[in-house]
Coordinates of C-alpha atoms in Angstrom, one line a residue:
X7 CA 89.9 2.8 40.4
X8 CA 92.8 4.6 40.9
X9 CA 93.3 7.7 38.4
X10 CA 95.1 7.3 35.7
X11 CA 97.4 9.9 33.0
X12 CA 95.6 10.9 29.6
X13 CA 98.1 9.2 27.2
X14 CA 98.3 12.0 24.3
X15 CA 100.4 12.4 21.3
X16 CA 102.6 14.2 23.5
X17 CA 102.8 12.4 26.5
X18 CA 102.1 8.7 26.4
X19 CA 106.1 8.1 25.7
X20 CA 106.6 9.6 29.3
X21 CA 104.1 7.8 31.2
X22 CA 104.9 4.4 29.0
X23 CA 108.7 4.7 28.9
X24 CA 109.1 3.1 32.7
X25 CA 108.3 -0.4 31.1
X26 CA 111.9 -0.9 31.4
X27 CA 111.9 0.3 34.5
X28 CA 114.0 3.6 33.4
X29 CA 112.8 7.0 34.0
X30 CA 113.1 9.5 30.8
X31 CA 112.9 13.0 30.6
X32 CA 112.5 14.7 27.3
X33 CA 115.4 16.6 26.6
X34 CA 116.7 19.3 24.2
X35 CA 119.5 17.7 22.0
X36 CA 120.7 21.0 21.1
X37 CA 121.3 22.7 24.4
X38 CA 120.8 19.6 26.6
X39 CA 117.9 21.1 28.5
X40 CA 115.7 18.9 30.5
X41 CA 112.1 20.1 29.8
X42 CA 109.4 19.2 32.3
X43 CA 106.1 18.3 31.5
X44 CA 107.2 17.9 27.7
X45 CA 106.5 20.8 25.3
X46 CA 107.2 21.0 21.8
X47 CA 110.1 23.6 21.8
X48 CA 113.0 24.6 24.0
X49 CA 112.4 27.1 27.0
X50 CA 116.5 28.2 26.9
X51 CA 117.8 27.9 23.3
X52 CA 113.7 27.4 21.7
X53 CA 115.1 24.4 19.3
X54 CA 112.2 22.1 18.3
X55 CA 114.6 19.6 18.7
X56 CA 114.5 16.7 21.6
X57 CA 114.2 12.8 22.7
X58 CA 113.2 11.2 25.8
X59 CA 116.3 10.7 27.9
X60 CA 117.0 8.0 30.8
X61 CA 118.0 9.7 33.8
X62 CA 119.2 8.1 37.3
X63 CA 116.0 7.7 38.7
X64 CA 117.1 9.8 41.9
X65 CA 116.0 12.4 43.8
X66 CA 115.7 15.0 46.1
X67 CA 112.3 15.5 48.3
X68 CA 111.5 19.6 48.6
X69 CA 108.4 19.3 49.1
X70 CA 105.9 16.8 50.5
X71 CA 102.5 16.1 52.6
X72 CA 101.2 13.3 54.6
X73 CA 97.4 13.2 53.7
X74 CA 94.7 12.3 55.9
X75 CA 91.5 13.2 54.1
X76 CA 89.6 10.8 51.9
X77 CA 89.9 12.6 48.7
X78 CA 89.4 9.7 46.5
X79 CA 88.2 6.0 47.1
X80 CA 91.3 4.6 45.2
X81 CA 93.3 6.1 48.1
X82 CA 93.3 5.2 51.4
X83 CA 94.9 7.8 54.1
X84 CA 97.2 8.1 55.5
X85 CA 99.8 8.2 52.4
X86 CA 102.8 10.6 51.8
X87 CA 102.7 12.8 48.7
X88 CA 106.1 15.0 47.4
X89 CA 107.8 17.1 44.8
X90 CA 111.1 15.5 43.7
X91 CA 113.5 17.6 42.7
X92 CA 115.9 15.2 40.0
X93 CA 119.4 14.6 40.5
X94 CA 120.7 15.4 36.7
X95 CA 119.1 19.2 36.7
X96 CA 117.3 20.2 40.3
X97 CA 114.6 22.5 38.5
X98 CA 113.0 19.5 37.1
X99 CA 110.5 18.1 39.6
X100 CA 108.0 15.7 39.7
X101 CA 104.8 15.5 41.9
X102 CA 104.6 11.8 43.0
X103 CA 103.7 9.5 46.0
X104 CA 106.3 8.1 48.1
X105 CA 106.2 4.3 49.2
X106 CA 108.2 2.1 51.1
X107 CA 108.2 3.9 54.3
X108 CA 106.2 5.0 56.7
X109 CA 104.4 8.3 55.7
X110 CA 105.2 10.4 58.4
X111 CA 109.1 9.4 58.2
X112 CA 108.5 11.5 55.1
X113 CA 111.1 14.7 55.5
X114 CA 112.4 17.8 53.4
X115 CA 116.0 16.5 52.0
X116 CA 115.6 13.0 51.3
X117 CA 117.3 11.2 48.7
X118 CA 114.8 9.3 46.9
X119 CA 114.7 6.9 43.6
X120 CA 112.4 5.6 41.2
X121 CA 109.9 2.7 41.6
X122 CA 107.5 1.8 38.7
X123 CA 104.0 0.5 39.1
X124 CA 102.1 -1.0 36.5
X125 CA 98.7 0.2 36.1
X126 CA 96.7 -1.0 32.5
X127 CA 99.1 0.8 30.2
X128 CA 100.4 3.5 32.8
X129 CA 104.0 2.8 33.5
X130 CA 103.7 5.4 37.2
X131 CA 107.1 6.7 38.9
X132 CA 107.0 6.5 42.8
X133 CA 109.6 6.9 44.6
X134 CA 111.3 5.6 47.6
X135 CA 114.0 7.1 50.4
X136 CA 117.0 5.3 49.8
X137 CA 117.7 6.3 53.7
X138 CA 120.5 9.4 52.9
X139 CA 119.9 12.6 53.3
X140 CA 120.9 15.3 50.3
X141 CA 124.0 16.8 50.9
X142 CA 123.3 20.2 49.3
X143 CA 119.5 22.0 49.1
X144 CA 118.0 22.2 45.6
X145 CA 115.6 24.3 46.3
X146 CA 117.4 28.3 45.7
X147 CA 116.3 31.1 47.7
X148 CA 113.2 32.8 46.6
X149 CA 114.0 36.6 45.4
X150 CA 112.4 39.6 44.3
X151 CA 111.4 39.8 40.8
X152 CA 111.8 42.6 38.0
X153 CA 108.6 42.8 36.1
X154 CA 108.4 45.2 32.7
X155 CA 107.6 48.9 33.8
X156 CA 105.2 51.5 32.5
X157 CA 106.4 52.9 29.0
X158 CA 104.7 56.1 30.4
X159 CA 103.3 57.3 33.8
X160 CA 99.9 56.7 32.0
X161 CA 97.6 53.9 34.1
X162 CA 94.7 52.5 32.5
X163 CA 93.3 51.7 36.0
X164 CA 92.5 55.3 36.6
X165 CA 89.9 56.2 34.6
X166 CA 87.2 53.2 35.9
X167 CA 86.3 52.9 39.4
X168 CA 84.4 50.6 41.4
X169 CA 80.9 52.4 41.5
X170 CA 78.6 49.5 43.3
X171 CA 78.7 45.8 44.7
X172 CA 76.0 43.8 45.5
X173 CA 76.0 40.3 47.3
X174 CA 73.7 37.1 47.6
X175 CA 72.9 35.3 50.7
X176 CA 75.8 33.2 51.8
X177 CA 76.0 30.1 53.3
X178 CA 76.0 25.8 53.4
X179 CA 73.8 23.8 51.5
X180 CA 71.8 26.5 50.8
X181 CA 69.8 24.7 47.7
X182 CA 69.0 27.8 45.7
X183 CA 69.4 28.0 42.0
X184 CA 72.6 29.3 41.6
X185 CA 71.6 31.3 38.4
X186 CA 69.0 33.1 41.3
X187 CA 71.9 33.8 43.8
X188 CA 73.9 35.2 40.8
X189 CA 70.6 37.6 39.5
X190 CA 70.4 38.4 43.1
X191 CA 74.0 39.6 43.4
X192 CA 73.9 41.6 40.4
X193 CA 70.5 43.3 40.9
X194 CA 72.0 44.5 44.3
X195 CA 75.3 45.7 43.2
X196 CA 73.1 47.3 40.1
X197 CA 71.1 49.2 42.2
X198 CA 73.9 50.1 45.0
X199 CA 75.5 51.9 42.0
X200 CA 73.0 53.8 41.3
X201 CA 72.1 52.4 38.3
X202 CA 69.1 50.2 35.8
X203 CA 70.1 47.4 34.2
X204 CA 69.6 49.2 31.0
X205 CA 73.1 51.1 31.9
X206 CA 74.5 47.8 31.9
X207 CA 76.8 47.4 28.7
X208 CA 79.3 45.1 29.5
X209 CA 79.7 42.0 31.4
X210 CA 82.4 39.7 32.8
X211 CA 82.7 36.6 35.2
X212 CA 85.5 34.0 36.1
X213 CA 85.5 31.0 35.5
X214 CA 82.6 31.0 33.0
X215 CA 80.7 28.1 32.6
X216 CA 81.9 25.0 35.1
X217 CA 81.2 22.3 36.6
X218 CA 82.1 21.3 40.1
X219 CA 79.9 23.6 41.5
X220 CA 81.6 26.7 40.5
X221 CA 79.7 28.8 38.5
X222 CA 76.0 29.7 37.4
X223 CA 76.7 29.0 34.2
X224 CA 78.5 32.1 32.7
X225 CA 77.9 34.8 30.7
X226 CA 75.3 33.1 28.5
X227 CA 73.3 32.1 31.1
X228 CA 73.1 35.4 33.3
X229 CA 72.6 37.1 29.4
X230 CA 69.7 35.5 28.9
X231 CA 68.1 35.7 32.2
X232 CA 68.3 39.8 32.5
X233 CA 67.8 40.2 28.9
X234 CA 70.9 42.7 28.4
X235 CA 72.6 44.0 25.6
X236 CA 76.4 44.1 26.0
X237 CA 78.8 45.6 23.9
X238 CA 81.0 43.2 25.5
X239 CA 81.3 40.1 27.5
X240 CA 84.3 38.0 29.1
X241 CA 84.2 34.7 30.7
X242 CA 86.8 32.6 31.3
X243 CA 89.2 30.4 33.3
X244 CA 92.0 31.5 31.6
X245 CA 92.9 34.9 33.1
X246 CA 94.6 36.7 36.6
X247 CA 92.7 34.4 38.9
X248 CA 89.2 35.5 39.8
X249 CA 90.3 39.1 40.0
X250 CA 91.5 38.9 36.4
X251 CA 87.5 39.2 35.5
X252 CA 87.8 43.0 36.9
X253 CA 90.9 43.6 35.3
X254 CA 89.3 42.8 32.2
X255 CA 86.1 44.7 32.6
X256 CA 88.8 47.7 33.6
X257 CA 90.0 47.4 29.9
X258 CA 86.9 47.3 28.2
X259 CA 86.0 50.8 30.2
X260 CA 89.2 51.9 29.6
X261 CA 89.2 51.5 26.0
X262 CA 86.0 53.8 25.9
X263 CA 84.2 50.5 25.1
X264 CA 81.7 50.3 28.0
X265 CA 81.0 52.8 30.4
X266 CA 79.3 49.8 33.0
X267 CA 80.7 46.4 33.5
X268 CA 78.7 44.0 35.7
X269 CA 81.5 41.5 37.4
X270 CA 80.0 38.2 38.8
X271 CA 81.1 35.3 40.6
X272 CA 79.1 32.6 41.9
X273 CA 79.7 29.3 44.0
X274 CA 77.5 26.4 45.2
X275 CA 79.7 23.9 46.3
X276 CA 77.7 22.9 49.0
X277 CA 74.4 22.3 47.3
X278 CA 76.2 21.2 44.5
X279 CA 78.0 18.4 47.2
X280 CA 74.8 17.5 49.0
X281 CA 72.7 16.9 46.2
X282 CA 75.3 14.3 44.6
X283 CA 76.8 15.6 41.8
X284 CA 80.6 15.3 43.0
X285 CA 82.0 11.8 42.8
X286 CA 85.5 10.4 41.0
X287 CA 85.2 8.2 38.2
X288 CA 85.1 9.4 34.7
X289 CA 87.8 10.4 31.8
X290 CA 91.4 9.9 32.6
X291 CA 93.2 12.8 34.2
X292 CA 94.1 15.2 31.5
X293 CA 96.1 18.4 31.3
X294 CA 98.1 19.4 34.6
X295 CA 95.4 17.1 36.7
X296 CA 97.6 14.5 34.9
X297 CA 100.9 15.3 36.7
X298 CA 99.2 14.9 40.1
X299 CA 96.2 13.4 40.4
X300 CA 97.4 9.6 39.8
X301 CA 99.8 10.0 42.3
X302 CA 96.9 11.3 44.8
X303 CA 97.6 14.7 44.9
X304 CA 93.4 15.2 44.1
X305 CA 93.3 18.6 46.1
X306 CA 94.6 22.3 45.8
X307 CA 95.2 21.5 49.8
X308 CA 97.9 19.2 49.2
X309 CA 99.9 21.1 46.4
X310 CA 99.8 24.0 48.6
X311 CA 100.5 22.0 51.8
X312 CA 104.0 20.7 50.3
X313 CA 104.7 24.5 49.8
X314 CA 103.9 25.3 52.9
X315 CA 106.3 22.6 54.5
X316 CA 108.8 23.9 52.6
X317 CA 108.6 27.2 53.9
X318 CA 108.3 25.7 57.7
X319 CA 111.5 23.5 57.3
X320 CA 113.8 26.2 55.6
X321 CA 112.9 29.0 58.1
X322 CA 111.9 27.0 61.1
X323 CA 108.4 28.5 61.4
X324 CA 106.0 26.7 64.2
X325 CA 102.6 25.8 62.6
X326 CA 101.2 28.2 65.3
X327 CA 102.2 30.9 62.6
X328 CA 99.5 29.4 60.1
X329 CA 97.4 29.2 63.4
X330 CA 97.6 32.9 63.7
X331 CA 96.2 33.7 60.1
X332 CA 93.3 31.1 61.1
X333 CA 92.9 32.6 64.4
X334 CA 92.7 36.5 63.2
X335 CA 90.1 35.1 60.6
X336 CA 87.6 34.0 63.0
X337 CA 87.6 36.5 65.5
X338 CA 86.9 39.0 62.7
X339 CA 84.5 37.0 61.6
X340 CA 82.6 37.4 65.3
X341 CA 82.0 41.1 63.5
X342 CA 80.6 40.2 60.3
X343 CA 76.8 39.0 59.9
X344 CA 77.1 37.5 57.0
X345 CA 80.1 35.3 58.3
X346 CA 79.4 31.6 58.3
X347 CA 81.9 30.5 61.1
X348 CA 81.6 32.8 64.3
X349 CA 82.2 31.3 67.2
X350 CA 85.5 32.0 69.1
X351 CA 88.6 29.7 68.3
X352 CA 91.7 29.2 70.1
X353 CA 95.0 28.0 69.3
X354 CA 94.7 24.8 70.9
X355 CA 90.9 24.6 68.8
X356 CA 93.3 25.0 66.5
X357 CA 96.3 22.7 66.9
X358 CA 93.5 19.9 67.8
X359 CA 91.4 20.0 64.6
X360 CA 91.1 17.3 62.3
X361 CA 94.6 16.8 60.1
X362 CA 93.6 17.2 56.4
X363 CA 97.7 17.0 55.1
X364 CA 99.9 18.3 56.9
X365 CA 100.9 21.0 57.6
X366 CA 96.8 21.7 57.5
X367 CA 94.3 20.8 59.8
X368 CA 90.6 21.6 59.3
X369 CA 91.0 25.3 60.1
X370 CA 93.9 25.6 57.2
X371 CA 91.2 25.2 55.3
X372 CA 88.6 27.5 53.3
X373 CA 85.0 26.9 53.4
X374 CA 83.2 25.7 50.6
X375 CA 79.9 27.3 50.4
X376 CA 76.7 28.8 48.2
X377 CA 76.9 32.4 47.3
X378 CA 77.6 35.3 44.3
X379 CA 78.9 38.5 45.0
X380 CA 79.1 41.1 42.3
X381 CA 80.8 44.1 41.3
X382 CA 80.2 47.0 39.4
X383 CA 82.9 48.9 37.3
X384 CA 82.3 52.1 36.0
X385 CA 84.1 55.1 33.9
X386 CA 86.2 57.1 36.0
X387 CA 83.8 59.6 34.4
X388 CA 80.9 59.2 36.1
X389 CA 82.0 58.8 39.6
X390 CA 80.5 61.5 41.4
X391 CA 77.4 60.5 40.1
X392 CA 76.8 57.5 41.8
X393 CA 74.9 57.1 45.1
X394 CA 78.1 55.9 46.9
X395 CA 81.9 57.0 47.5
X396 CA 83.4 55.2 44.3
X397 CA 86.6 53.3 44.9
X398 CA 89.1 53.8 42.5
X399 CA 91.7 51.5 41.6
X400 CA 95.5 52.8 41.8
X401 CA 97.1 49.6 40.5
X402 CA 97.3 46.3 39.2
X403 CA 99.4 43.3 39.2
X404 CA 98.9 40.7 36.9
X405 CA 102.7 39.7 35.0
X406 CA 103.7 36.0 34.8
X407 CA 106.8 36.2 36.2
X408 CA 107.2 32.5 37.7
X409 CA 106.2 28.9 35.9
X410 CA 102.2 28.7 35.9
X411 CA 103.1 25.6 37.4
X412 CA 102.5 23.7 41.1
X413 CA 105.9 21.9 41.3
X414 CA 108.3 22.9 38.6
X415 CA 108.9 27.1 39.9
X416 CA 108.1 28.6 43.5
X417 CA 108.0 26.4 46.0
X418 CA 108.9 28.0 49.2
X419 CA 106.0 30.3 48.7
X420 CA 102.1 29.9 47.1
X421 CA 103.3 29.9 43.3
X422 CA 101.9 33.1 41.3
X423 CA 102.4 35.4 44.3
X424 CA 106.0 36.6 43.8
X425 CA 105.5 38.3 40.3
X426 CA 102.5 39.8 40.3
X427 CA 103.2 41.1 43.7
X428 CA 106.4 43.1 42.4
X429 CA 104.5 44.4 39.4
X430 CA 102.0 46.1 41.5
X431 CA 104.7 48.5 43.1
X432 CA 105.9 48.9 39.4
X433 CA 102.7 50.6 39.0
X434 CA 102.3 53.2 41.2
X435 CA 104.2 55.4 43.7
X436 CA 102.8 54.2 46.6
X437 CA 104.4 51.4 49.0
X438 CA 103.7 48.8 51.6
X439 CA 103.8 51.4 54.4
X440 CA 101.0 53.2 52.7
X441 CA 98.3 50.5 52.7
X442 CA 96.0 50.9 55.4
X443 CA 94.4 46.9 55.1
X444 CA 95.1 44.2 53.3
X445 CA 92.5 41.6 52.0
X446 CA 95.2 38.4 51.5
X447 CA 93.8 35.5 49.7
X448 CA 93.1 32.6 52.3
X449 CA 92.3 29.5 50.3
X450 CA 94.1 27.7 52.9
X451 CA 96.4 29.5 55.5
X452 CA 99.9 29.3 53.8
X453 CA 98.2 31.8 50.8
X454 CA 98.1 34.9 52.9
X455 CA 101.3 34.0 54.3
X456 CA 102.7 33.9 50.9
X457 CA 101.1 37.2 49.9
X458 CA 102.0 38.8 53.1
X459 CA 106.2 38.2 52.1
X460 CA 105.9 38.6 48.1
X461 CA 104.1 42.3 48.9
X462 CA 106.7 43.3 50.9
X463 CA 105.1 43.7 53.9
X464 CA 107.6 41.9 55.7
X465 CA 110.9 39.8 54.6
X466 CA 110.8 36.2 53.0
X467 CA 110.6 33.8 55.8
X468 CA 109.6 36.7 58.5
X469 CA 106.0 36.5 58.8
X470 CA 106.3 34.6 62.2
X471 CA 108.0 36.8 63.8
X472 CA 106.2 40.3 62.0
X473 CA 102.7 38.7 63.1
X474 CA 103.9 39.4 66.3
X475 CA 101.3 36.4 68.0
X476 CA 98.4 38.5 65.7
X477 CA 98.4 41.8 67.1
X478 CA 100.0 43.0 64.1
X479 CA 97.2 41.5 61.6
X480 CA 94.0 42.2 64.0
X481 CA 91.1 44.9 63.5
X482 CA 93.4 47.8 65.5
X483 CA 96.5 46.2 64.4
X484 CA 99.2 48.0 62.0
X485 CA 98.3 46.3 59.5
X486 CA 94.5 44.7 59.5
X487 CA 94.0 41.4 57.1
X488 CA 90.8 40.2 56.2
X489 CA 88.4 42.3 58.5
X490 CA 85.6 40.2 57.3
X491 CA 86.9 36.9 58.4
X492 CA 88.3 36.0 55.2
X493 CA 87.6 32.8 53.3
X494 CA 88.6 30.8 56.1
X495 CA 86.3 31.5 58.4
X496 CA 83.0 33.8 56.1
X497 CA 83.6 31.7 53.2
X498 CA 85.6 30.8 49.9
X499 CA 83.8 32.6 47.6
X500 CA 87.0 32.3 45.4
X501 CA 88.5 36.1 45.8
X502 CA 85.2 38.6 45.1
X503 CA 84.7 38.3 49.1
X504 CA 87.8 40.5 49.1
X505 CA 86.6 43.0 46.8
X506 CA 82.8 43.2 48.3
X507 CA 84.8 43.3 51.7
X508 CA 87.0 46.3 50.2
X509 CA 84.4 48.0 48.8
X510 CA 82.8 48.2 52.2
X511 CA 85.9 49.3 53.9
X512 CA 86.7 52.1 51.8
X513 CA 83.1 54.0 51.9
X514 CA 83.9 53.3 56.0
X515 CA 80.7 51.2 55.5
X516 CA 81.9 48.0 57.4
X517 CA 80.1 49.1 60.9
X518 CA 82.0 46.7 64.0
X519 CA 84.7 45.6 62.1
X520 CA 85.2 49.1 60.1
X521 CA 89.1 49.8 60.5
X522 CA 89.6 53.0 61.1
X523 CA 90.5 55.9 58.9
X524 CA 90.6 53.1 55.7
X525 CA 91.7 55.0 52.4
X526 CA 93.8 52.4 50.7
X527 CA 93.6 48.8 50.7
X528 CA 95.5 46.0 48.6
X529 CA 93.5 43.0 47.1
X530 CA 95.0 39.9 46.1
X531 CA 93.2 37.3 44.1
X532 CA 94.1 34.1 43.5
X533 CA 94.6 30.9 45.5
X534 CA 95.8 29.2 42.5
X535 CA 97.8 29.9 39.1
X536 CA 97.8 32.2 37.7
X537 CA 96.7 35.2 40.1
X538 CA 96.2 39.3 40.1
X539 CA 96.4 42.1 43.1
X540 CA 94.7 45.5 42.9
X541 CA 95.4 48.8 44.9
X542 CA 92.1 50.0 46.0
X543 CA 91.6 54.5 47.4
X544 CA 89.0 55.6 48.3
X545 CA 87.6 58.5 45.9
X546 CA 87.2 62.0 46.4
X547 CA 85.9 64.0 44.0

């Protein structure tokens, strides 16, 4: 069955209203603001004060994928899913399925309108080209943002460092206990700090307890099975992407409240897919899953991918650029043991893999996999007493500065790379030029593009060109990305890969894939909303 909206006390008039086959948007009657999804106040002139209001109906396509992959059995592939911009006010969008045509006649610029189908008491708006093409683009240049600067040149990042890290085995379908990858993790990255758990008084993970395969069960669980005694714990969904469980821990040392925080993240997708466990079915889709899900928008891959075909239609980029990033991933990988994908890819491997939605094949894609990795971060204090150069951390960027949202803010680019981006460089003196390699979120291809423009490396739309066919990214290149192979090609172990990886780089620990003379490296974190970059030196005492 297919899946259908949650209808709550806020939303059921939206997905209910197309009985008369009339599309509302709620409104402000103060300040005539259309507000979408529907919150209780006003995002210009914060009145309390609205109604659903009947617009046209019409639209503009700005973003869109044809998918392939059999996400859910209510949807059979191939079908075309997009982000339609409105006609009455072009910043309100909706993520919806587009019908009557064929799917890959689906474009960037077509004018679309409204066609209601009737599902139980779901009233759902599709949409269908009307066969014109949109006279102006809704879609404005991306720019770069201003985020709020430092009161004072003081930096809470400087007084914890990075003092141990510690990893699991990695790999598919392992079918180990994911609470004994985790303890493994930690015991490692424990010890490679030179310290007992006993000096353990903090701890912190992302996402806390999940399902899905995503966690060990969170802080609860990992308390009770070492038998510590915090001062303080953080678990959570809610913060800077995966990263944002660091960040935390570097506020809690910061704050003189612990002197060791033990960071942990643990995945076991694989096992948690082979023994059965995933399947649709269920609750309605609630929350944001609401606004995309029914449509068949199941999968981060296709919320990116219409970003992504965004970007290739207004600046002309070849998919060969996102080829590149897949490319530079596995033959890095060919220097890293613990690296699940090895063997040797070319570009036609790659222009010939299975479509998953377009613009991404199979090797767009991260892969999902059974592993913890865990990090140690310690006072600034006690950094030249640990076994290992510590790493210390110049910078942070973590301010909302777009709409924590897949279709209604950034769309040219991965949403929640733009803002923090610019707030790390509000941070600290140092500059792109400085960074010596770059650890880029690879979810799926089009992230370390993304991250790649919003840090500055290189203008909006010029990664194609800067890449330079990949000389520019690879292991002697100016500017080396994911040395380890990266999600894409070692394995998504959702952003603490980067940091373990950075880690190793940074004590020149890394052995074939070392880069040479590494002293700073830049993190990002975060293949969703929101997300969190770090500035990583190497210490010297």
């Amino acid at each position: 069955m297919r899946p259908l909206p949650e209808l709550t006390l806020a939303t059921a008039w939206f997905w209910t209203s197309g009985s008369d086959g009339r599309l509302r948007v709620q409104r402000c009657t103060e300040c005539a603001t259309f507000v979408h999804p529907p919150v209780p106040i006003c995002p210009a002139c914060r009145s309390r004060a609205w109604e659903p209001t009947a617009v046209s109906g019409r639209g503009t396509i700005v973003g869109y994928t044809v998918n392939h992959h059999r996400w859910h059995p209510a949807f059979e592939p191939p079908y075309a899913i997009a982000v339609v911009a409105l006609a009455e006010d072009p910043g309100v969008r909706l993520t919806t399925m587009i019908v009557g045509v064929d799917p890959t006649e689906v474009s960037i610029g077509q004018e679309v309108v409204v066609r209601f189908e009737h599902h139980d008491d779901v009233w759902l708006p599709l949409f269908e080209p009307t066969g014109e093409l949109s006279a102006v683009d809704p879609v404005a240049e991306p720019e770069r943002l201003l985020p709020r600067r430092p009161l004072d040149d003081g930096r809470f990042e400087h007084r914890s460092v990075l003092s141990g890290v510690g990893r699991s085995a990695l790999g598919r379908r392992l079918m180990v206990d994911p609470l004994s990858l985790t303890v493994d993790a930690c015991l490692e990255a424990v010890a490679d700090a030179g310290l007992e758990l006993e000096d353990i008084d903090g701890l912190s993970t992302y996402p806390g307890p999940a399902g899905m395969g995503m966690s060990e069960g969170g802080i609860t669980t990992v308390e009770e099975a070492l038998r510590l005694h915090p001062t303080w714990i953080n678990g959570g969904g809610d913060l800077p992407g995966p990263g944002g469980s660091v960040v935390a821990a570097m506020l809690a040392v910061a704050s003189g409240l612990c002197r060791h925080v033990l960071c942990f993240r643990t995945v076991w997708e694989s096992s948690f897919a082979a023994l059965g466990l995933a399947g649709p079915g269920g609750p309605r889709a609630s929350g944001l899953s609401a606004w995309r899900a029914p449509f068949g928008a199941i999968s981060a891959a296709n919320w990116i991918a219409m970003n992504a075909n965004q970007y290739l239609h207004r600046y002309g980029a070849p998919r060969e650029m996102l080829g590149l990033i897949a490319l530079n991933g596995r033959a890095n990988a060919a220097r890293n043991p613990a690296a699940i994908y090895r063997d040797p890819m070319t570009m036609d491997d790659y222009l010939s893999a299975r479509p998953i939605t377009s613009p991404f094949g199979l090797y767009d894609c991260d892969v999902p996999c059974d592993g913890s990795i865990a990090v140690v971060v310690s006072d600034a204090a006690t950094a030249d007493d640990r076994p290992h150069p510590a790493i210390r951390i110049e910078a942070v960027g973590t301010q909302i500065l777009e709409r924590v949202s897949w279709d209604q803010g950034t769309i040219t680019h991965e949403p929640q790379v733009l803002g923090q981006a610019a707030h790390l460089w509000s941070r600290t003196s140092l500059r792109p030029a400085d960074v010596d390699l770059a650890l880029l979120y690879d979810g799926f291809t089009f992230n370390a593009i993304s991250w790649l423009e919003a840090l500055g490396f290189c203008g909006f739309g010029e990664a194609h060109d800067w890449l330079d066919h990949g000389r520019r990214i690879a292991l002697d290149g100016e500017l080396p990305v994911n040395p380890h192979g990266g999600q894409l090609s070692e394995g998504r172990t959702h952003g603490f890969g980067f940091l373990y990886e950075a880690v190793q780089q940074l004590r020149h620990d890394a052995g074939e894939r070392q880069v040479a003379g590494a002293g700073t490296a830049v993190v990002t974190s975060g293949g969703g909303v929101p997300s969190s970059v770090l500035l990583l030196q190497r210490h010297h005492s």
